[in-house]
PDB file of C-alpha atoms in Angstrom:
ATOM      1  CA  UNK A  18       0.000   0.000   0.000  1.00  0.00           C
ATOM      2  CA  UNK A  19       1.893   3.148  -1.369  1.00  0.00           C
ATOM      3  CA  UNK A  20      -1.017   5.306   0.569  1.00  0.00           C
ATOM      4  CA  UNK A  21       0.004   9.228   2.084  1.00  0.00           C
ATOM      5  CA  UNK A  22      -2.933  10.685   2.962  1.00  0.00           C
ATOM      6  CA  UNK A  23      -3.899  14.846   3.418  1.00  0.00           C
ATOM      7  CA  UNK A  24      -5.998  16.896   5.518  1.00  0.00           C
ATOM      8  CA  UNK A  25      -8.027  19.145   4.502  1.00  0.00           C
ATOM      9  CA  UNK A  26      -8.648  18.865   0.791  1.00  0.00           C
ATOM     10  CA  UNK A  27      -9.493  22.432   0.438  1.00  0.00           C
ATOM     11  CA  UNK A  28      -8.650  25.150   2.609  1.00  0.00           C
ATOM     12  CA  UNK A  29      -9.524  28.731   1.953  1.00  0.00           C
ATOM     13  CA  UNK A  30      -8.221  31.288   4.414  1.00  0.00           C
ATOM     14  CA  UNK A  31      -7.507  35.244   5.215  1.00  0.00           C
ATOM     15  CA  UNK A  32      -4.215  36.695   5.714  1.00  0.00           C
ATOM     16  CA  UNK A  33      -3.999  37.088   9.141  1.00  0.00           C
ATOM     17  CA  UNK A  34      -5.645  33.331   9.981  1.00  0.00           C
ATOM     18  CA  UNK A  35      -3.243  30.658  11.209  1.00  0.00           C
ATOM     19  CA  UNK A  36      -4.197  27.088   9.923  1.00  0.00           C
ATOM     20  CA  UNK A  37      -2.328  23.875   9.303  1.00  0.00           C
ATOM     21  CA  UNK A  38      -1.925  20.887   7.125  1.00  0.00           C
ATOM     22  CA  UNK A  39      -1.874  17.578   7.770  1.00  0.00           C
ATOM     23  CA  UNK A  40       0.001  14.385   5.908  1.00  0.00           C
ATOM     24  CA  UNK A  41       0.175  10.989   7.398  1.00  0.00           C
ATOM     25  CA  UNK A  42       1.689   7.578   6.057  1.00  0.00           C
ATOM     26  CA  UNK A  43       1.635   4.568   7.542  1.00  0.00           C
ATOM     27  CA  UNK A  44       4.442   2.513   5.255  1.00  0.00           C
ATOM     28  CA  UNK A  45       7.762   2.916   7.478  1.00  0.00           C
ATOM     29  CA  UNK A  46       9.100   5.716   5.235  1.00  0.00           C
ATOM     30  CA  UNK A  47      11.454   7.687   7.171  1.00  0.00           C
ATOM     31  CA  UNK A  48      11.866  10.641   4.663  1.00  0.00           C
ATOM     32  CA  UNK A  49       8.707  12.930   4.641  1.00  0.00           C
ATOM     33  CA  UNK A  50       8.431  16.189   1.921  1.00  0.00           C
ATOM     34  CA  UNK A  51       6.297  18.793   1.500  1.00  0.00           C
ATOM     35  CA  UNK A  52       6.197  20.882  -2.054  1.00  0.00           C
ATOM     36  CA  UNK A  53       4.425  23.564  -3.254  1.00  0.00           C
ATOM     37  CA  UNK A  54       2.511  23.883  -7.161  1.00  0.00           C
ATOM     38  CA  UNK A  55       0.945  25.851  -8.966  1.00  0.00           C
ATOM     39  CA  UNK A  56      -1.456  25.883 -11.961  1.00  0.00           C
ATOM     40  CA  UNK A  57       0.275  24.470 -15.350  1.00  0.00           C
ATOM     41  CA  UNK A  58       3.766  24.138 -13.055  1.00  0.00           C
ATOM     42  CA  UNK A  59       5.985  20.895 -11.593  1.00  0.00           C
ATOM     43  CA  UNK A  60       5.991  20.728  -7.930  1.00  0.00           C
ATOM     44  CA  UNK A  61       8.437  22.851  -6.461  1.00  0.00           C
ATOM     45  CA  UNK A  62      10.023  21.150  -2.769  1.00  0.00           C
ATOM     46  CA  UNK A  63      10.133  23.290   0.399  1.00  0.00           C
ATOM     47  CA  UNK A  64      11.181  20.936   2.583  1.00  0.00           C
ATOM     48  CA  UNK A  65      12.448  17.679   3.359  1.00  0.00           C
ATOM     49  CA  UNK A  66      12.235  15.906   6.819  1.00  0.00           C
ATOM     50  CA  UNK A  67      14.596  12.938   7.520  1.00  0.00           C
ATOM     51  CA  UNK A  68      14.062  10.861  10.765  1.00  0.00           C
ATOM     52  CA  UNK A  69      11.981  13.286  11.522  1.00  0.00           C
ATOM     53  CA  UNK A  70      14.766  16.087  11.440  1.00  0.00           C
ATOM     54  CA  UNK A  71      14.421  18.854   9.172  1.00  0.00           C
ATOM     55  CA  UNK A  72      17.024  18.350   6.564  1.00  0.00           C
ATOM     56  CA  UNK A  73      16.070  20.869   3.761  1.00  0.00           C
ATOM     57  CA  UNK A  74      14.825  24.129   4.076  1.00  0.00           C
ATOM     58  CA  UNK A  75      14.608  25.520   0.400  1.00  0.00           C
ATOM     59  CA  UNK A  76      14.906  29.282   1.957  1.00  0.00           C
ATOM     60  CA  UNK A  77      11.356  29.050   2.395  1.00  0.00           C
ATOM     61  CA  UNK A  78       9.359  32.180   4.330  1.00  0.00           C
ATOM     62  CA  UNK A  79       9.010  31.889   7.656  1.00  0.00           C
ATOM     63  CA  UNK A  80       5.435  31.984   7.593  1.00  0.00           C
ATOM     64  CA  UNK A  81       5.763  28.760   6.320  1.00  0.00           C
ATOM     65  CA  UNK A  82       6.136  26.688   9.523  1.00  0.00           C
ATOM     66  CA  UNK A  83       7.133  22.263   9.183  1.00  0.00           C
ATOM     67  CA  UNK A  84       6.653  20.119  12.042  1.00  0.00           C
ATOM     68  CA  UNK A  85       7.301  16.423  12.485  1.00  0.00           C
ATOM     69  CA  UNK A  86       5.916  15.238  15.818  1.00  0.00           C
ATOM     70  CA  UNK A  87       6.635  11.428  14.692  1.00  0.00           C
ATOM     71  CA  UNK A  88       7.783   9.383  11.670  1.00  0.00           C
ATOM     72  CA  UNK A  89       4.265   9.389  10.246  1.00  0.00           C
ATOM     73  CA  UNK A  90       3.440  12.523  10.597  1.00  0.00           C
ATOM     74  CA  UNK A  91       4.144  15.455   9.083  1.00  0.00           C
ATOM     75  CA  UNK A  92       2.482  19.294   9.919  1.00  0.00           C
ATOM     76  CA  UNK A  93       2.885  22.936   7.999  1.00  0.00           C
ATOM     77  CA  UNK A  94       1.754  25.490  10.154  1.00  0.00           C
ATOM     78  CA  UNK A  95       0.518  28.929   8.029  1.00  0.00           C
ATOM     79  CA  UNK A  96       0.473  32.326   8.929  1.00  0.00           C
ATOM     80  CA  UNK A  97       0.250  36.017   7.697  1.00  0.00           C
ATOM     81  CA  UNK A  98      -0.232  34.469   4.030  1.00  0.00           C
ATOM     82  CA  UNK A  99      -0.715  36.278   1.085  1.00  0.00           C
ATOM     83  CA  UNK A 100      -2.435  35.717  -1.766  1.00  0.00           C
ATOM     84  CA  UNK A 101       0.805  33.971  -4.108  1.00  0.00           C
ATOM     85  CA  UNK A 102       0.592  31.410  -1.422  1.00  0.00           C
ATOM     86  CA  UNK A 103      -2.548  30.029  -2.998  1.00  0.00           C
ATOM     87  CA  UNK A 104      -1.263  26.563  -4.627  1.00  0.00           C
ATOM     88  CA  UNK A 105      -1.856  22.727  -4.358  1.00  0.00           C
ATOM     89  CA  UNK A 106       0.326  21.682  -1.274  1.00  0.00           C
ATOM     90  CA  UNK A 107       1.782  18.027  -1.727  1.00  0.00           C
ATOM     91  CA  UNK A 108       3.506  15.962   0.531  1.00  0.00           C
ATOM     92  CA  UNK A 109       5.409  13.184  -0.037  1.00  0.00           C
ATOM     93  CA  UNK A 110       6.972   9.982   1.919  1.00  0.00           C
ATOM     94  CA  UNK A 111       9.793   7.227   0.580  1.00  0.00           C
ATOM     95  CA  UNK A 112      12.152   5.082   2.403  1.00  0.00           C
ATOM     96  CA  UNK A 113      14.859   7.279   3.399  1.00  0.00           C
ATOM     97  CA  UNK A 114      16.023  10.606   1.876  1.00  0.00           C
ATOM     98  CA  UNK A 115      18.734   8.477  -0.863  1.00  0.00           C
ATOM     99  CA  UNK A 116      19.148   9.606  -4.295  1.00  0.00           C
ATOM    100  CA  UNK A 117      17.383   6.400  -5.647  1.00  0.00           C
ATOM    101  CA  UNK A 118      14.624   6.420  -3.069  1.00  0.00           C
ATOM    102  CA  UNK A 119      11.056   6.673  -5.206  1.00  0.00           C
ATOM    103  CA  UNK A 120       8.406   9.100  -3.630  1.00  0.00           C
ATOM    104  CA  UNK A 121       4.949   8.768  -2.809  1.00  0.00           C
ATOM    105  CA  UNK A 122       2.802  11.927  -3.261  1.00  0.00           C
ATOM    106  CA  UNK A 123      -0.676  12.636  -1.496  1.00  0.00           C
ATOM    107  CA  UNK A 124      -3.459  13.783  -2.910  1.00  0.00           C
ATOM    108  CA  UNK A 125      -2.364  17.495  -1.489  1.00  0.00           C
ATOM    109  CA  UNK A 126      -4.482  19.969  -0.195  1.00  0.00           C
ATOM    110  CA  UNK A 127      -5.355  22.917  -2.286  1.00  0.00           C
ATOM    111  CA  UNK A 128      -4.944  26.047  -0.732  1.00  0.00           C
ATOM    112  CA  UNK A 129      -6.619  29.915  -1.489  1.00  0.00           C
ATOM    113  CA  UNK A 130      -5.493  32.933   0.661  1.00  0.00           C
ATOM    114  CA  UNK A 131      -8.000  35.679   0.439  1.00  0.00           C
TER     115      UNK A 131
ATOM    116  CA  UNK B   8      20.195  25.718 -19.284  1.00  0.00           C
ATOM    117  CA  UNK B   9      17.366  23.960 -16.695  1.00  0.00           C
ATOM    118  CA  UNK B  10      18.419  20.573 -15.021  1.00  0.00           C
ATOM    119  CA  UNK B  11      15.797  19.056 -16.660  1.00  0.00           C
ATOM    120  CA  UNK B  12      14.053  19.557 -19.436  1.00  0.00           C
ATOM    121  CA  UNK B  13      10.999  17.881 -21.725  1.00  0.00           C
ATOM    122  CA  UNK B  14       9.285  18.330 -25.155  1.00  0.00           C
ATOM    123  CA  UNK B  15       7.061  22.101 -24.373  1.00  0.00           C
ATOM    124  CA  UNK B  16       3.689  19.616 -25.450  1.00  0.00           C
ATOM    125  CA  UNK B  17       0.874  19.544 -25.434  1.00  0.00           C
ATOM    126  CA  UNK B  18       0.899  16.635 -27.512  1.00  0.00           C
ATOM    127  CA  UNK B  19      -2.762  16.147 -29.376  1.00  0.00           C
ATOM    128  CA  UNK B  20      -3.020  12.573 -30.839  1.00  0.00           C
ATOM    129  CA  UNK B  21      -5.750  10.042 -32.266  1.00  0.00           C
ATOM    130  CA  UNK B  22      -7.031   7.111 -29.780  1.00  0.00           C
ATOM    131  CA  UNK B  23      -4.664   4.280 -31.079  1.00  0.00           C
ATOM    132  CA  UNK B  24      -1.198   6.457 -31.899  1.00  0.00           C
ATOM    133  CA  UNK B  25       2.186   5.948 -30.558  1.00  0.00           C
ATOM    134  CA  UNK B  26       3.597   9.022 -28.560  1.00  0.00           C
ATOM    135  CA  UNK B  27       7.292   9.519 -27.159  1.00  0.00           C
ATOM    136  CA  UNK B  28       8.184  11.798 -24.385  1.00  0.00           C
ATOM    137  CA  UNK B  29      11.978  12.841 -24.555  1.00  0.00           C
ATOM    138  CA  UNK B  30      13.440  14.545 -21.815  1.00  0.00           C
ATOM    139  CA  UNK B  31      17.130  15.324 -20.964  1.00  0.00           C
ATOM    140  CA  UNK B  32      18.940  16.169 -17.792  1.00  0.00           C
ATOM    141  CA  UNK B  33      22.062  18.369 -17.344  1.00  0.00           C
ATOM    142  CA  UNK B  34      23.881  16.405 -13.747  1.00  0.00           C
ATOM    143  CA  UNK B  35      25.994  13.858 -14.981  1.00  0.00           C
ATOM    144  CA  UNK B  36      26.121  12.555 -11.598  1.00  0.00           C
ATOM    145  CA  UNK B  37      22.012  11.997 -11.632  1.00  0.00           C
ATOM    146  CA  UNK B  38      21.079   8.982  -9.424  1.00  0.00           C
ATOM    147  CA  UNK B  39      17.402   7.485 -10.390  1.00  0.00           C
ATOM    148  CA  UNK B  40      14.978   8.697 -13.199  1.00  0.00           C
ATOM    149  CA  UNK B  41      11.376   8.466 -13.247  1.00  0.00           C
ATOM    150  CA  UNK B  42       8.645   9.166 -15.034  1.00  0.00           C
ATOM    151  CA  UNK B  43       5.369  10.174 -13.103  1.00  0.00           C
ATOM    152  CA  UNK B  44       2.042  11.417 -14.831  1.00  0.00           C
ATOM    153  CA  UNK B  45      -0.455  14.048 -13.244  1.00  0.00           C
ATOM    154  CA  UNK B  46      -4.029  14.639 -13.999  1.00  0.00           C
ATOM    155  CA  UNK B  47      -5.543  17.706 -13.851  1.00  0.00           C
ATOM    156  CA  UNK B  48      -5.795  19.132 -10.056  1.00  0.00           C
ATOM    157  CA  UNK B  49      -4.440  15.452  -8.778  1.00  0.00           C
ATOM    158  CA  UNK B  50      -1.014  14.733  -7.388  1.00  0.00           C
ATOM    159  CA  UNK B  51       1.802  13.329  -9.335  1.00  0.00           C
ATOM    160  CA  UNK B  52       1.748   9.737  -9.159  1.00  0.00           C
ATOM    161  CA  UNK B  53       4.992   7.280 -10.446  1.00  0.00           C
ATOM    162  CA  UNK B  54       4.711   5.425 -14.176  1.00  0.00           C
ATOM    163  CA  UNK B  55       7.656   4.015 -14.090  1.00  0.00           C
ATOM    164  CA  UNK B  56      10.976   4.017 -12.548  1.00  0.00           C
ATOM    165  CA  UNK B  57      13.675   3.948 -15.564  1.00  0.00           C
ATOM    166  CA  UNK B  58      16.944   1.844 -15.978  1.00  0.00           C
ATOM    167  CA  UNK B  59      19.407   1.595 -18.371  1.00  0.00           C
ATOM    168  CA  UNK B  60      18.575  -1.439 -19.618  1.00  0.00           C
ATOM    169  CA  UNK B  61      15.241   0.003 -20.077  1.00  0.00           C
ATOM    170  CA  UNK B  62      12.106  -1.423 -19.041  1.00  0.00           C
ATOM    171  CA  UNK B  63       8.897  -1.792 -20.369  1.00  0.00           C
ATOM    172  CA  UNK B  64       5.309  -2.276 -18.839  1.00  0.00           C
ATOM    173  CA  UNK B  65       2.510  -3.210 -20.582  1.00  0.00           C
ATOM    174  CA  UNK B  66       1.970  -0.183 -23.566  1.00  0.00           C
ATOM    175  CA  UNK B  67       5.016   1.859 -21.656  1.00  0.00           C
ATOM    176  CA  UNK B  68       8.086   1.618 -22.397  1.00  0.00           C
ATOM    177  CA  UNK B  69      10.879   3.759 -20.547  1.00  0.00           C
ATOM    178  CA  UNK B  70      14.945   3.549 -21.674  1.00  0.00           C
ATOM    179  CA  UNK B  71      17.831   5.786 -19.937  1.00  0.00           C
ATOM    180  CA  UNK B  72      20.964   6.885 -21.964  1.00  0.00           C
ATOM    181  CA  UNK B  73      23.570   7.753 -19.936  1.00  0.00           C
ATOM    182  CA  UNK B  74      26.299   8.695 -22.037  1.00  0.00           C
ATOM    183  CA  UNK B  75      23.293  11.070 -23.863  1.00  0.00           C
ATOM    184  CA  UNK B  76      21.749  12.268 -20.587  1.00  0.00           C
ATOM    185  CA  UNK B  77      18.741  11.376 -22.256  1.00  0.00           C
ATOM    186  CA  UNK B  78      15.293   9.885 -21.020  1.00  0.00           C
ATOM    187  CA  UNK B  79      12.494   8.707 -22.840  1.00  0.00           C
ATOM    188  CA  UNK B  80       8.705   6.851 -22.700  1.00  0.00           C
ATOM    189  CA  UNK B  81       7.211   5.551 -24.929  1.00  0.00           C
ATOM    190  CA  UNK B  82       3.371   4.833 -25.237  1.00  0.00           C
ATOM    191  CA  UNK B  83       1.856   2.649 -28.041  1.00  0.00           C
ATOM    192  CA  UNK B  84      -1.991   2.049 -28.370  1.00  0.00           C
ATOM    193  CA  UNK B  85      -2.679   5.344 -26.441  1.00  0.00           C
ATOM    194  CA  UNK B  86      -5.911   5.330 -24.830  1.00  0.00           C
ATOM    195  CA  UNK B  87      -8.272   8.129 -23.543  1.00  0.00           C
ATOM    196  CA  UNK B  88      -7.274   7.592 -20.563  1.00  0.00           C
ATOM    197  CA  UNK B  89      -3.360   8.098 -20.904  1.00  0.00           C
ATOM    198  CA  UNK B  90      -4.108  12.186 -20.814  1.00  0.00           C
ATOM    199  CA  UNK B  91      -2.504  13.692 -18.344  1.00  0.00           C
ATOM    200  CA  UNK B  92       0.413  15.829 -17.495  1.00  0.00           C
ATOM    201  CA  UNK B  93       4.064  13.651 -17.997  1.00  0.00           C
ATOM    202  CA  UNK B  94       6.917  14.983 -15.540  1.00  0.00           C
ATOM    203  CA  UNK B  95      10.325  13.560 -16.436  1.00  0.00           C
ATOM    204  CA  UNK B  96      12.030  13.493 -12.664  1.00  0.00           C
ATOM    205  CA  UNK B  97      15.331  13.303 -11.873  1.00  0.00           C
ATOM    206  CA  UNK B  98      16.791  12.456  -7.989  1.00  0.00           C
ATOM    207  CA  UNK B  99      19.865  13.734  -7.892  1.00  0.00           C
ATOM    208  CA  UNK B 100      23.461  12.773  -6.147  1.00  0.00           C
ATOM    209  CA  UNK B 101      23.688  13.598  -2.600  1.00  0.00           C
ATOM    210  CA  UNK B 102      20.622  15.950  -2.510  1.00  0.00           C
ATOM    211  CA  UNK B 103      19.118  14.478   0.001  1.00  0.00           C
ATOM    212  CA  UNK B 104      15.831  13.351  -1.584  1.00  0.00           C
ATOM    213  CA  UNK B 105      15.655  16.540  -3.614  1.00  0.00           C
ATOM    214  CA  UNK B 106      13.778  15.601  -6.859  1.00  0.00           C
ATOM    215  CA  UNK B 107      14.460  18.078 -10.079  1.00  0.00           C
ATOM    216  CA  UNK B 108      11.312  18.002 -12.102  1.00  0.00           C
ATOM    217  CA  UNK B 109      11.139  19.091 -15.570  1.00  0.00           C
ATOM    218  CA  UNK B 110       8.295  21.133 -17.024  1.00  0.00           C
ATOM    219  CA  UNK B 111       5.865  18.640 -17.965  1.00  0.00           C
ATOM    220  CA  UNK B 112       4.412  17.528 -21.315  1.00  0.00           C
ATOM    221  CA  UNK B 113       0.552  17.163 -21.363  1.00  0.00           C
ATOM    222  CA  UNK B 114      -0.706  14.709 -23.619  1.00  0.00           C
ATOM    223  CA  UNK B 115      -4.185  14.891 -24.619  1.00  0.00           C
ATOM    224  CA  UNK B 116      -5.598  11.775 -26.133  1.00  0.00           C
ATOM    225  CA  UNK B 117      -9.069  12.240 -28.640  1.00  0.00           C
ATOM    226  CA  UNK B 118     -11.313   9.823 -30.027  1.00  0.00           C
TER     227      UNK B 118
END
């Protein structure tokens, strides 16, 4: 079962609201990844948690907030958004963090800042 | 030059035709190749990993030339369903996971 699952699906929020998303996976993967994307674009990564330790930050804002309270889980806490921040959100899981480890994406959770 | 990079598409064909995606990476030192497809507002999901001996599943067909830095899939007897968004993805040496997408090329498959 090559299953990561998001929460919420949609999420539409104000600049000044603080929300978060949610990925789980339940196959053993010790790398967890979260990218951004937007319309007619490839995903673009923002960060890359291995052993739950934040290994990759790709200089993203600060409003952009990971968390990784246990190997299958995997948090981004928003706040003070602005409207560019409106994308699909995608995590992702694989084995470890290798260069020939495959990765699993959710369904991602698609995001509108008013 | 980008680290990655794929036919611009879209690619309009009959129900039936034979399509090939060609994509070619710039890091020598490239790890693993893939080939994932996308529908519209879904996540990317994996086609098919690619090896240099190529491999082939079912209608796909995927080969790797190293020497070329070249990529390629092949799909004969396309079907209605095969359109979708095809993202040539590269995992790079010691990057830590990071995977270098190219631009995509949507195929669009018509009766």
């Amino acid at each position: 079962d090559t299953e990561v699952t998001q929460t919420p699906k949609h999420l539409v929020m104000g600049m000044t609201n603080k929300k978060s998303l949610k990925c789980e996976q339940h196959m053993g993967h010790r790398a967890m990844y979260w990218y951004k994307q937007k319309a007619k674009k490839p995903p673009e990564l923002m960060f890359v948690y291995s052993y739950e330790k934040l290994s990759i930050n790709e200089s993203v804002p600060s409003r952009f907030s990971p968390e990784c309270p246990n190997s299958s889980l995997l948090n981004l806490h928003l706040h003070a958004l602005q409207p560019e921040d409106s994308a699909l959100y995608l995590c992702a899981s694989s084995h470890f963090s290798g260069s020939t480890d495959t990765q699993y994406f959710g369904p991602g959770t698609r995001l509108t800042v008013l | 030059r980008k680290e990655v990079e794929q036919d611009p598409g879209p690619f309009n064909v009959p129900e039936g035709a034979t399509v090939a995606f060609n994509c070619t990476y710039s890091n020598s030192a490239s790890q693993s190749f893939f080939w994932y497809r996308q529908d519209c507002r879904k996540e990317p999901k994996l086609l098919m990993s690619v090896y240099s001996s190529g491999n082939e599943d079912g209608r796909f067909t995927a080969q790797l030339n190293r020497a070329s830095q070249y990529i390629s899939l092949l799909i004969r007897d396309s079907k209605l369903s095969d359109s979708a968004t095809y993202l040539c993805v590269v995992n790079g040496h010691n990057q830590g996971g990071k995977l270098i997408f190219g631009q995509g090329t949507e195929l669009s498959v018509k009766p």
